[in-house]
Short mmCIF file of C-alpha atoms and ligand atoms in Angstrom, two decimals:
data_model
loop_
_atom_site.label_atom_id
_atom_site.label_comp_id
_atom_site.label_asym_id
_atom_site.label_seq_id
_atom_site.Cartn_x
_atom_site.Cartn_y
_atom_site.Cartn_z
CA MET A 1249 -47.24 -91.62 -19.55
CA GLN A 1250 -48.13 -91.62 -15.89
CA LYS A 1251 -52.11 -89.80 -15.12
CA THR A 1252 -50.26 -88.84 -11.52
CA TYR A 1253 -48.13 -86.45 -11.35
CA TYR A 1254 -46.39 -88.00 -7.96
CA ASP A 1255 -46.03 -92.24 -7.98
CA PRO A 1256 -44.69 -94.01 -4.50
CA ALA A 1257 -43.58 -96.27 -6.41
CA ASP A 1258 -41.62 -93.52 -8.18
CA LEU A 1259 -39.64 -93.18 -4.74
CA LYS A 1260 -37.16 -96.24 -4.67
CA LYS A 1261 -36.12 -95.12 -8.02
CA PHE A 1262 -34.99 -92.51 -6.66
CA GLY A 1263 -31.30 -93.25 -6.21
CA LYS A 1264 -31.54 -94.20 -11.24
CA ILE A 1265 -30.75 -90.19 -11.73
CA SER A 1266 -27.04 -90.51 -11.24
CA GLU A 1267 -27.52 -93.11 -14.38
CA TRP A 1268 -27.59 -89.99 -16.01
CA ASN A 1269 -25.24 -88.79 -14.49
CA GLN A 1270 -22.68 -91.47 -12.65
CA GLU A 1271 -20.29 -88.76 -11.79
CA LEU A 1272 -22.45 -85.95 -9.48
CA GLY A 1273 -25.18 -88.29 -8.59
CA ASP A 1274 -22.11 -90.33 -7.03
CA LYS A 1275 -21.08 -87.52 -5.06
CA PHE A 1276 -24.59 -85.43 -4.64
CA PHE A 1277 -25.55 -89.93 -2.38
CA ASP A 1278 -21.70 -89.39 -0.75
CA TYR A 1279 -22.97 -86.21 0.86
CA TYR A 1280 -26.77 -86.98 1.87
CA SER A 1281 -25.17 -90.20 3.51
CA LYS A 1282 -23.08 -88.54 5.40
CA VAL A 1283 -24.66 -85.17 6.29
CA PHE A 1284 -27.04 -88.19 8.47
CA GLU A 1285 -24.75 -90.08 10.06
CA GLU A 1286 -24.52 -89.43 13.22
CA GLY A 1287 -22.45 -86.42 14.37
CA HIS A 1288 -22.43 -83.28 17.16
CA LEU A 1289 -26.72 -84.05 16.60
CA THR A 1290 -27.45 -87.62 16.45
CA ALA A 1291 -29.54 -89.51 13.66
CA ARG A 1292 -32.04 -89.47 15.71
CA GLU A 1293 -31.92 -85.62 15.86
CA LYS A 1294 -31.33 -85.17 12.32
CA SER A 1295 -33.87 -87.77 11.60
CA LEU A 1296 -36.68 -84.83 13.71
CA ILE A 1297 -35.44 -82.38 11.74
CA ALA A 1298 -35.68 -84.13 7.62
CA LEU A 1299 -39.21 -84.77 8.24
CA ALA A 1300 -39.92 -81.46 9.48
CA VAL A 1301 -38.61 -79.90 6.78
CA ALA A 1302 -40.01 -82.45 4.88
CA HIS A 1303 -42.57 -81.23 5.57
CA THR A 1304 -41.87 -77.55 4.69
CA GLU A 1305 -40.76 -78.58 1.44
CA GLN A 1306 -43.82 -80.54 1.15
CA CYS A 1307 -42.35 -83.78 -0.48
CA PRO A 1308 -44.81 -86.56 -1.12
CA TYR A 1309 -41.35 -88.94 -0.62
CA CYS A 1310 -39.29 -87.76 1.65
CA ILE A 1311 -42.71 -86.96 4.05
CA ASP A 1312 -43.04 -91.85 2.57
CA ALA A 1313 -39.28 -91.80 3.48
CA TYR A 1314 -38.64 -90.56 6.93
CA THR A 1315 -41.86 -90.03 8.78
CA LYS A 1316 -40.64 -94.30 8.37
CA ASP A 1317 -37.77 -93.57 9.68
CA GLY A 1318 -38.52 -92.39 12.18
CA LEU A 1319 -40.49 -95.85 13.36
CA GLN A 1320 -38.06 -97.36 12.51
CA ARG A 1321 -35.37 -94.86 15.31
CA GLY A 1322 -38.51 -95.93 17.43
CA ILE A 1323 -39.49 -92.21 17.25
CA THR A 1324 -43.24 -91.31 18.98
CA LYS A 1325 -45.35 -89.60 16.76
CA GLU A 1326 -46.11 -87.33 19.71
CA GLU A 1327 -41.81 -86.07 19.15
CA MET A 1328 -42.70 -86.14 14.65
CA MET A 1329 -45.57 -84.42 15.11
CA GLU A 1330 -43.84 -82.05 17.72
CA ALA A 1331 -41.35 -81.29 14.60
CA LEU A 1332 -43.25 -80.38 12.48
CA HIS A 1333 -44.78 -77.72 14.43
CA VAL A 1334 -41.11 -76.77 14.85
CA GLY A 1335 -40.20 -76.13 11.16
CA ALA A 1336 -44.19 -75.46 10.66
CA ALA A 1337 -44.26 -71.64 13.35
CA ILE A 1338 -40.82 -71.35 10.64
CA LYS A 1339 -42.76 -70.88 8.07
CA SER A 1340 -45.53 -69.06 9.44
CA GLY A 1341 -43.42 -67.01 11.55
CA ALA A 1342 -41.63 -66.19 7.99
CA THR A 1343 -44.04 -65.36 5.98
CA LEU A 1344 -44.99 -62.72 9.00
CA VAL A 1345 -41.81 -60.98 9.33
CA HIS A 1346 -42.33 -59.91 6.40
CA GLY A 1347 -45.62 -58.29 8.10
CA VAL A 1348 -41.99 -55.74 8.68
CA GLN A 1349 -41.20 -54.61 5.48
CA MET A 1350 -45.26 -53.72 4.21
CA MET A 1351 -46.34 -51.53 7.69
CA ASN A 1352 -42.82 -50.03 6.56
CA LYS A 1353 -43.88 -49.69 2.65
CA VAL A 1354 -47.21 -48.47 4.37
CA ASN A 1355 -45.79 -46.31 6.72
CA LYS A 1356 -43.60 -44.79 4.23
CA LEU A 1357 -46.51 -44.27 1.38
CA GLU A 1358 -49.16 -43.05 3.14
CA MET A 1359 -49.28 -39.83 4.83
CA MET B 755 -57.43 -105.33 18.56
CA SER B 756 -58.52 -109.40 17.56
CA THR B 757 -58.28 -111.72 21.82
CA GLN B 758 -58.37 -114.74 19.44
CA SER B 759 -56.16 -116.47 17.21
CA LEU B 760 -56.89 -117.55 13.23
CA GLN B 761 -56.76 -120.30 14.28
CA LYS B 762 -59.99 -119.60 16.75
CA ARG B 763 -61.69 -117.45 13.82
CA GLU B 764 -61.12 -120.34 11.20
CA SER B 765 -58.71 -117.58 9.17
CA ASP B 766 -57.82 -118.94 5.88
CA LEU B 767 -53.88 -118.13 6.97
CA ALA B 768 -54.60 -120.34 10.42
CA ASN B 769 -53.45 -123.22 7.67
CA SER B 770 -50.14 -122.84 7.09
CA ASN B 771 -49.69 -124.32 2.96
CA ARG B 772 -51.62 -120.96 2.35
CA GLN B 773 -48.96 -118.77 3.74
CA LEU B 774 -46.43 -121.01 1.89
CA ASP B 775 -48.24 -120.36 -1.34
CA ILE B 776 -48.79 -116.27 -0.35
CA LEU B 777 -44.60 -115.99 -0.16
CA SER B 778 -43.66 -117.62 -3.38
CA GLY B 779 -46.82 -116.22 -4.63
CA GLY B 780 -47.57 -112.82 -6.37
CA ILE B 781 -44.71 -110.32 -6.61
CA PHE B 782 -42.20 -113.73 -6.40
CA LYS B 783 -43.67 -115.55 -9.60
CA THR B 784 -44.25 -112.94 -11.54
CA GLY B 785 -40.15 -111.80 -10.26
CA GLU B 786 -40.80 -108.90 -9.65
CA LEU B 787 -39.15 -109.21 -7.05
CA PRO B 788 -35.99 -113.03 -6.56
CA THR B 789 -36.68 -115.76 -4.36
CA PHE B 790 -34.84 -115.97 -1.40
CA LYS B 791 -33.19 -119.11 -3.26
CA ASP B 792 -31.71 -116.64 -6.17
CA LYS B 793 -31.15 -114.25 -4.04
CA ILE B 794 -28.45 -116.65 -1.99
CA ALA B 795 -27.56 -117.93 -4.86
CA GLU B 796 -25.86 -115.34 -6.17
CA THR B 797 -23.21 -115.71 -3.70
CA ASN B 798 -22.78 -118.92 -4.04
CA GLN B 799 -24.78 -119.21 -0.15
CA PHE B 800 -27.23 -122.08 -1.88
CA PRO B 801 -28.00 -124.76 -0.41
CA LEU B 802 -28.11 -122.82 3.57
CA LYS B 803 -26.85 -125.48 5.96
CA PRO B 804 -26.36 -125.42 9.24
CA LYS B 805 -22.73 -124.57 10.76
CA LYS B 806 -21.29 -126.15 14.07
CA LEU B 807 -25.57 -126.66 16.59
CA GLU B 808 -25.32 -124.16 19.22
CA ILE B 809 -28.52 -123.92 20.30
CA LEU B 810 -31.61 -126.20 20.95
CA GLN B 811 -34.96 -123.67 21.38
CA ILE B 812 -37.32 -126.21 22.76
CA ASN B 813 -40.65 -125.05 22.24
CA LEU B 814 -43.05 -125.70 25.14
CA GLY B 815 -46.31 -125.54 23.34
CA TYR B 816 -49.05 -122.76 21.19
CA MET B 817 -50.87 -120.78 24.89
CA CYS B 818 -50.24 -117.49 25.55
CA ASN B 819 -51.42 -115.35 28.08
CA GLN B 820 -51.50 -112.72 25.40
CA VAL B 821 -52.78 -112.24 21.71
CA CYS B 822 -50.16 -109.71 20.03
CA GLU B 823 -50.86 -108.16 16.75
CA HIS B 824 -47.43 -109.24 15.62
CA CYS B 825 -46.78 -112.64 16.80
CA HIS B 826 -45.84 -115.79 14.61
CA VAL B 827 -46.42 -118.38 16.51
CA ASP B 828 -50.41 -116.70 16.15
CA ALA B 829 -50.38 -117.96 20.69
CA GLY B 830 -53.07 -117.19 22.64
CA PRO B 831 -55.25 -118.76 25.46
CA ASP B 832 -56.97 -120.04 23.28
CA ARG B 833 -53.85 -122.75 21.19
CA LYS B 834 -54.60 -126.02 23.29
CA GLU B 835 -51.14 -127.01 22.23
CA ILE B 836 -49.70 -127.87 25.38
CA MET B 837 -45.78 -130.08 25.84
CA THR B 838 -46.35 -133.45 27.37
CA ARG B 839 -44.40 -134.55 29.77
CA GLU B 840 -43.72 -138.26 28.20
CA THR B 841 -42.25 -135.11 24.79
CA MET B 842 -40.54 -133.39 28.15
CA LEU B 843 -38.60 -136.44 28.43
CA GLN B 844 -37.28 -136.85 25.33
CA CYS B 845 -36.19 -133.09 25.47
CA LEU B 846 -34.39 -133.95 28.53
CA GLU B 847 -32.61 -137.78 26.55
CA VAL B 848 -31.39 -135.17 23.81
CA ILE B 849 -29.90 -132.20 26.33
CA LYS B 850 -28.41 -134.46 28.20
CA ASN B 851 -26.27 -135.14 25.69
CA THR B 852 -26.62 -132.64 23.15
CA GLY B 853 -22.80 -130.31 22.13
CA ALA B 854 -25.72 -127.47 21.45
CA HIS B 855 -23.82 -124.52 25.32
CA THR B 856 -27.59 -123.14 24.77
CA LEU B 857 -30.50 -123.53 26.04
CA ASP B 858 -34.43 -122.12 24.60
CA LEU B 859 -37.15 -122.38 26.02
CA THR B 860 -40.57 -120.23 23.97
CA GLY B 861 -43.86 -120.96 23.29
CA GLY B 862 -46.65 -118.88 23.33
CA ALA B 863 -45.54 -118.59 27.41
CA PRO B 864 -43.93 -121.29 28.55
CA GLU B 865 -44.56 -120.67 32.22
CA MET B 866 -48.43 -121.70 30.96
CA ASN B 867 -46.60 -125.79 30.54
CA PRO B 868 -48.67 -127.19 33.57
CA ASP B 869 -44.58 -128.92 33.15
CA PHE B 870 -42.67 -126.20 32.85
CA LYS B 871 -41.22 -125.78 36.80
CA TRP B 872 -40.92 -129.44 36.74
CA PHE B 873 -39.01 -129.50 32.94
CA VAL B 874 -36.55 -126.53 34.33
CA HIS B 875 -36.24 -127.60 37.31
CA GLU B 876 -34.77 -130.70 35.10
CA ALA B 877 -33.59 -129.82 32.44
CA SER B 878 -30.59 -126.94 34.13
CA LYS B 879 -29.71 -130.47 36.00
CA ALA B 880 -27.99 -131.47 32.72
CA GLY B 881 -25.33 -127.80 33.25
CA ILE B 882 -25.99 -126.36 30.23
CA LYS B 883 -23.97 -123.13 29.94
CA ASP B 884 -26.66 -121.18 29.00
CA PHE B 885 -30.14 -121.41 29.86
CA ILE B 886 -33.29 -119.17 29.10
CA VAL B 887 -36.29 -118.48 28.99
CA ARG B 888 -38.69 -116.34 26.59
CA SER B 889 -41.26 -114.91 29.11
CA ASN B 890 -43.06 -112.25 28.25
CA LEU B 891 -43.10 -110.80 31.79
CA THR B 892 -46.59 -109.12 31.54
CA ILE B 893 -47.37 -113.58 32.78
CA ILE B 894 -45.30 -112.74 35.84
CA ARG B 895 -48.17 -110.45 36.19
CA ALA B 896 -51.51 -112.94 35.38
CA ASN B 897 -52.33 -115.48 38.00
CA LYS B 898 -51.02 -114.77 41.20
CA LYS B 899 -49.89 -118.58 40.51
CA TYR B 900 -47.00 -116.97 38.57
CA HIS B 901 -46.04 -114.11 41.00
CA ASP B 902 -43.67 -116.44 42.12
CA LEU B 903 -41.60 -116.57 38.58
CA PRO B 904 -38.81 -114.32 39.30
CA ASP B 905 -37.94 -115.79 42.38
CA PHE B 906 -37.92 -119.75 40.44
CA PHE B 907 -36.00 -118.66 37.24
CA LYS B 908 -33.03 -116.84 39.80
CA GLU B 909 -32.67 -120.44 41.89
CA HIS B 910 -32.54 -122.09 38.62
CA ASN B 911 -29.80 -119.87 37.43
CA VAL B 912 -32.47 -119.25 33.82
CA HIS B 913 -31.59 -116.35 31.40
CA VAL B 914 -34.74 -113.90 31.07
CA ILE B 915 -35.00 -112.63 27.34
CA SER B 916 -38.00 -110.32 28.13
CA SER B 917 -39.71 -108.29 25.13
CA MET B 918 -40.88 -105.05 25.54
CA PRO B 919 -41.95 -103.51 22.08
CA HIS B 920 -41.69 -99.69 23.25
CA TYR B 921 -40.47 -97.44 26.23
CA THR B 922 -43.66 -95.84 25.59
CA ARG B 923 -46.86 -96.81 26.97
CA GLY B 924 -48.67 -96.20 23.93
CA LYS B 925 -46.89 -97.44 21.23
CA THR B 926 -46.59 -100.90 23.80
CA ASP B 927 -50.36 -101.23 24.12
CA LYS B 928 -50.42 -100.67 20.99
CA GLN B 929 -48.62 -103.65 19.29
CA ARG B 930 -49.46 -105.82 22.49
CA GLY B 931 -52.94 -105.30 24.19
CA SER B 932 -53.74 -102.14 26.93
CA GLY B 933 -52.32 -102.91 30.67
CA VAL B 934 -49.39 -104.64 28.66
CA PHE B 935 -47.41 -101.60 29.46
CA ASP B 936 -47.45 -101.24 33.23
CA LYS B 937 -47.76 -104.45 34.04
CA SER B 938 -44.42 -105.65 32.22
CA ILE B 939 -43.10 -102.75 34.07
CA LYS B 940 -43.66 -103.76 37.55
CA ALA B 941 -42.52 -107.30 36.18
CA LEU B 942 -39.18 -105.78 35.87
CA GLN B 943 -38.52 -103.79 38.77
CA GLU B 944 -39.69 -107.38 40.43
CA LEU B 945 -36.95 -109.15 37.92
CA ASN B 946 -34.35 -106.26 39.08
CA ALA B 947 -35.14 -106.18 43.04
CA ARG B 948 -34.23 -110.02 42.85
CA GLY B 949 -30.59 -108.63 40.99
CA TYR B 950 -31.65 -109.18 37.82
CA GLY B 951 -30.48 -107.29 34.28
CA MET B 952 -28.59 -105.14 36.98
CA PRO B 953 -24.88 -103.91 35.63
CA GLY B 954 -22.26 -106.52 36.68
CA SER B 955 -25.04 -108.71 37.96
CA ASP B 956 -24.92 -112.55 36.40
CA LEU B 957 -28.50 -112.81 36.55
CA ARG B 958 -29.28 -112.08 32.61
CA LEU B 959 -32.03 -110.06 31.94
CA ASP B 960 -32.19 -109.12 28.34
CA LEU B 961 -35.21 -107.59 26.57
CA VAL B 962 -36.61 -108.30 23.28
CA TYR B 963 -37.44 -104.59 20.35
CA ASN B 964 -39.93 -105.02 16.82
CA PRO B 965 -41.38 -103.12 15.30
CA SER B 966 -44.90 -102.26 15.96
CA GLY B 967 -46.11 -102.09 12.61
CA ALA B 968 -45.10 -103.11 8.84
CA PHE B 969 -41.76 -101.49 9.26
CA LEU B 970 -38.28 -102.27 9.88
CA PRO B 971 -36.38 -102.06 13.01
CA GLY B 972 -33.62 -99.21 12.84
CA ASP B 973 -29.88 -99.65 14.17
CA GLN B 974 -29.78 -102.17 17.57
CA THR B 975 -26.81 -100.58 19.58
CA ALA B 976 -29.14 -96.56 19.21
CA LEU B 977 -32.33 -98.59 20.16
CA GLU B 978 -31.00 -99.75 23.61
CA LYS B 979 -29.60 -96.62 24.13
CA ASP B 980 -32.94 -94.84 23.78
CA PHE B 981 -34.42 -97.96 25.48
CA LYS B 982 -32.26 -97.82 29.34
CA LYS B 983 -32.50 -93.67 28.94
CA ALA B 984 -35.97 -93.68 28.72
CA LEU B 985 -36.31 -96.88 31.76
CA LYS B 986 -33.42 -96.14 33.52
CA GLU B 987 -34.97 -92.45 34.06
CA ASP B 988 -39.09 -92.93 33.82
CA PHE B 989 -38.90 -96.52 36.52
CA ASP B 990 -35.10 -96.47 37.61
CA ILE B 991 -35.11 -100.00 35.29
CA GLU B 992 -32.08 -101.66 34.41
CA PHE B 993 -31.22 -104.47 31.82
CA HIS B 994 -28.48 -105.85 30.20
CA ASN B 995 -28.59 -105.54 25.54
CA LEU B 996 -31.56 -105.21 23.97
CA PHE B 997 -31.92 -107.37 20.76
CA ALA B 998 -34.26 -105.92 17.87
CA ILE B 999 -35.94 -108.77 16.42
CA THR B 1000 -37.73 -108.10 12.47
CA ASN B 1001 -41.03 -109.27 12.05
CA LEU B 1002 -41.08 -111.92 9.33
CA PRO B 1003 -44.01 -111.73 7.57
CA ILE B 1004 -45.67 -115.24 8.45
CA ALA B 1005 -48.88 -115.95 10.63
CA ARG B 1006 -50.79 -112.60 12.24
CA PHE B 1007 -48.61 -110.44 11.24
CA LEU B 1008 -48.98 -111.63 7.92
CA ASP B 1009 -52.63 -111.82 8.33
CA TYR B 1010 -51.72 -107.79 10.35
CA LEU B 1011 -49.10 -106.23 6.74
CA ILE B 1012 -52.24 -107.98 4.30
CA ALA B 1013 -55.24 -106.53 5.65
CA SER B 1014 -53.52 -103.14 6.64
CA GLU B 1015 -52.72 -103.99 2.60
CA ASN B 1016 -48.41 -103.77 3.35
CA TYR B 1017 -47.35 -106.33 2.82
CA GLU B 1018 -45.86 -105.84 -0.79
CA ASP B 1019 -44.45 -102.36 0.43
CA TYR B 1020 -42.66 -104.99 3.49
CA MET B 1021 -41.34 -108.17 0.87
CA TYR B 1022 -39.46 -104.59 -0.92
CA SER B 1023 -38.09 -103.38 2.13
CA LEU B 1024 -36.74 -107.05 3.29
CA VAL B 1025 -35.43 -107.45 -0.20
CA GLU B 1026 -33.75 -103.68 -0.27
CA ALA B 1027 -32.13 -104.17 3.19
CA TYR B 1028 -31.19 -107.82 1.86
CA ASN B 1029 -27.22 -108.37 3.47
CA PRO B 1030 -25.42 -111.21 2.23
CA ALA B 1031 -23.30 -111.02 4.98
CA ALA B 1032 -26.45 -111.77 7.42
CA VAL B 1033 -27.29 -114.86 5.85
CA SER B 1034 -23.45 -117.28 6.89
CA ASN B 1035 -25.15 -116.17 10.89
CA VAL B 1036 -28.98 -116.98 10.39
CA MET B 1037 -30.21 -118.81 12.70
CA CYS B 1038 -30.87 -121.20 11.69
CA THR B 1039 -26.97 -122.83 10.84
CA ASN B 1040 -27.17 -122.62 14.44
CA THR B 1041 -30.43 -123.14 15.94
CA ILE B 1042 -33.44 -126.66 16.04
CA SER B 1043 -36.56 -125.58 16.58
CA ILE B 1044 -38.08 -128.81 18.85
CA SER B 1045 -42.10 -128.50 18.79
CA TRP B 1046 -44.60 -129.00 21.63
CA ASP B 1047 -45.82 -132.05 19.95
CA GLY B 1048 -41.65 -132.82 19.62
CA TRP B 1049 -41.08 -132.58 15.74
CA LEU B 1050 -37.67 -130.42 14.85
CA TYR B 1051 -37.48 -127.86 12.68
CA ASP B 1052 -34.43 -125.09 11.50
CA CYS B 1053 -35.75 -122.56 13.27
CA ASP B 1054 -39.47 -121.68 15.37
CA PHE B 1055 -40.55 -119.37 11.95
CA ASN B 1056 -40.85 -123.22 10.01
CA GLN B 1057 -42.52 -124.91 12.64
CA MET B 1058 -45.28 -122.32 12.26
CA LEU B 1059 -44.81 -122.77 8.75
CA ASP B 1060 -44.82 -126.79 9.53
CA LEU B 1061 -41.78 -126.57 7.08
CA LYS B 1062 -40.04 -129.59 9.06
CA VAL B 1063 -36.32 -130.38 8.67
CA ALA B 1064 -35.42 -132.42 5.77
CA SER B 1065 -33.82 -134.92 6.79
CA LYS B 1066 -34.25 -138.69 7.65
CA VAL B 1067 -34.26 -138.02 11.43
CA GLN B 1068 -37.47 -135.68 11.82
CA HIS B 1069 -38.57 -136.22 15.51
CA ILE B 1070 -37.15 -135.46 18.74
CA SER B 1071 -37.96 -139.65 19.64
CA ASP B 1072 -34.72 -140.61 17.38
CA TYR B 1073 -33.26 -137.28 17.33
CA ASN B 1074 -29.21 -137.89 16.81
CA GLU B 1075 -27.26 -134.83 15.50
CA ALA B 1076 -25.14 -135.45 13.59
CA LEU B 1077 -27.64 -136.66 10.73
CA LEU B 1078 -29.12 -133.22 11.51
CA ASN B 1079 -25.89 -131.36 11.05
CA ASP B 1080 -25.85 -132.82 7.69
CA ARG B 1081 -28.97 -131.06 5.90
CA LYS B 1082 -30.31 -128.88 4.03
CA ILE B 1083 -32.18 -125.93 5.64
CA ILE B 1084 -35.27 -124.95 4.49
CA ILE B 1085 -36.10 -121.96 2.89
CA SER B 1086 -38.74 -119.25 1.47
CA GLN B 1087 -39.01 -115.42 1.61
CA HIS B 1088 -40.05 -115.06 5.24
CA CYS B 1089 -36.07 -115.95 5.09
CA TYR B 1090 -35.37 -112.42 4.91
CA GLY B 1091 -37.14 -111.06 7.25
CA CYS B 1092 -33.48 -113.06 8.88
CA THR B 1093 -31.22 -111.01 6.62
CA ALA B 1094 -31.88 -107.11 6.15
CA GLY B 1095 -29.88 -104.37 7.47
CA ALA B 1096 -27.98 -105.74 10.31
CA GLY B 1097 -30.36 -109.15 9.91
CA SER B 1098 -31.89 -110.83 12.75
CA SER B 1099 -32.06 -113.08 14.81
CA CYS B 1100 -33.63 -114.86 18.15
CA GLN B 1101 -30.53 -113.39 19.96
CA GLY B 1102 -30.64 -109.66 18.60
CA SER B 1103 -29.12 -108.22 15.19
CA VAL B 1104 -26.05 -110.88 13.09
CA ALA B 1105 -23.84 -109.33 10.74
S1 SF4 C 48 -45.88 -112.43 20.38
FE1 SF4 C 48 -45.29 -113.56 23.03
S2 SF4 C 48 -46.64 -112.86 24.75
FE2 SF4 C 48 -47.05 -112.09 21.96
S3 SF4 C 48 -49.18 -113.93 21.59
FE3 SF4 C 48 -46.81 -114.36 20.75
S4 SF4 C 48 -45.99 -115.91 21.83
FE4 SF4 C 48 -48.00 -114.69 23.43
S1 SF4 C 49 -36.35 -117.95 8.71
FE1 SF4 C 49 -35.96 -120.35 9.56
S2 SF4 C 49 -34.74 -121.05 8.11
FE2 SF4 C 49 -35.03 -118.99 7.12
S3 SF4 C 49 -33.51 -118.09 7.37
FE3 SF4 C 49 -34.27 -117.30 9.98
S4 SF4 C 49 -33.79 -118.71 10.39
FE4 SF4 C 49 -33.26 -119.79 8.51
#
């Protein structure tokens, strides 16, 4: 058994998930590649969204993959960091907006 | 960034045999990754054979005003190997009689060869259809004696192909050295002013992009769009096409890959991106590469690995196109760089 939960080499094996369920695996990978095709959004924009979400999901595999993808597309590190702040702003916003719930509850319970 | 060539630094990797050992050892020896030979054999493409000769690529010498970190030539100001006029005369004989339609001058910085202008002048008389000079742009601004190059190129109807790693200063200077971006922009503006790269102009100006690190180039068309938009908006610069070229794991780029512990991952990326459809159009299938001292190679990369053509004819002095075209191309694992994704050649994507 490996000693750590994450191994960078596992990313290369992602495709193997289909081996234990070919049909659903195929459907997933078809869907996945379709999503990233050039559409109303450019493939470049999608790559930046993926990078931001990879961070909010804190998925090391996705961070590895979409950092490299961004470099391949000529995306600069400044653009990448800006995308991350969008993710981070939504994350912190999502935390703080729940403060309203807290405030509602306090207001209801306190005399 | 180092300011010296591997050769000057007396690095291990200045020795082409050492590079070849690395390329066939490690993960390729253990069978973790298939060799290029086994890979192309899967689709019956081994041995790799040339098709019709289209391009003569002449390397006028390894001297260069820059010392780019990724350089597969290991070029730099400290390299003294340059083509003599005597070898040039032999090249001219070949150029006059060749069936190739394109003449491609490269280096180093070919302009630094003291006989460069004479050679271009003579070669342009041979009536070759497409006459390319690979100019690194900064040379035009490097020294007063090179300031007239844009006019000189125009006068001889030379097709200029120039490297531009990125449309931002940061990425460009990181790969090529500080100040390179500003000088390149200035040089491009001067070429534009002569009509080079303008929409509809016959004076061809193409740019070469290669990644500034251990990753592969993205889609050539998308990159071209981004380059065009940024260079136009920021500097009012025009150019014709962008060629996205993959960095091959040899010379300084190999040194970088090993030093940064990216070598194995990079080879994995190349093998993963292997595209069998790119094999039939790799550069060596339509090109002969000639070194500063007149030896013949399948391509500029094999030249740097000192893998001379597998033919009775190995030197420009006994050049014979028919015999050469019957050769088998010499391959090793660096060739994966030519078949990754959409493929890569001196003219960009091939598949
Ligand atoms: S990559 Fe080109 S410009 Fe840079 S050092 Fe090598 S030959 Fe010179
Ligand atoms: S490196 Fe040279 S020999 Fe190998 S595939 Fe590319 S062009 Fe051909």
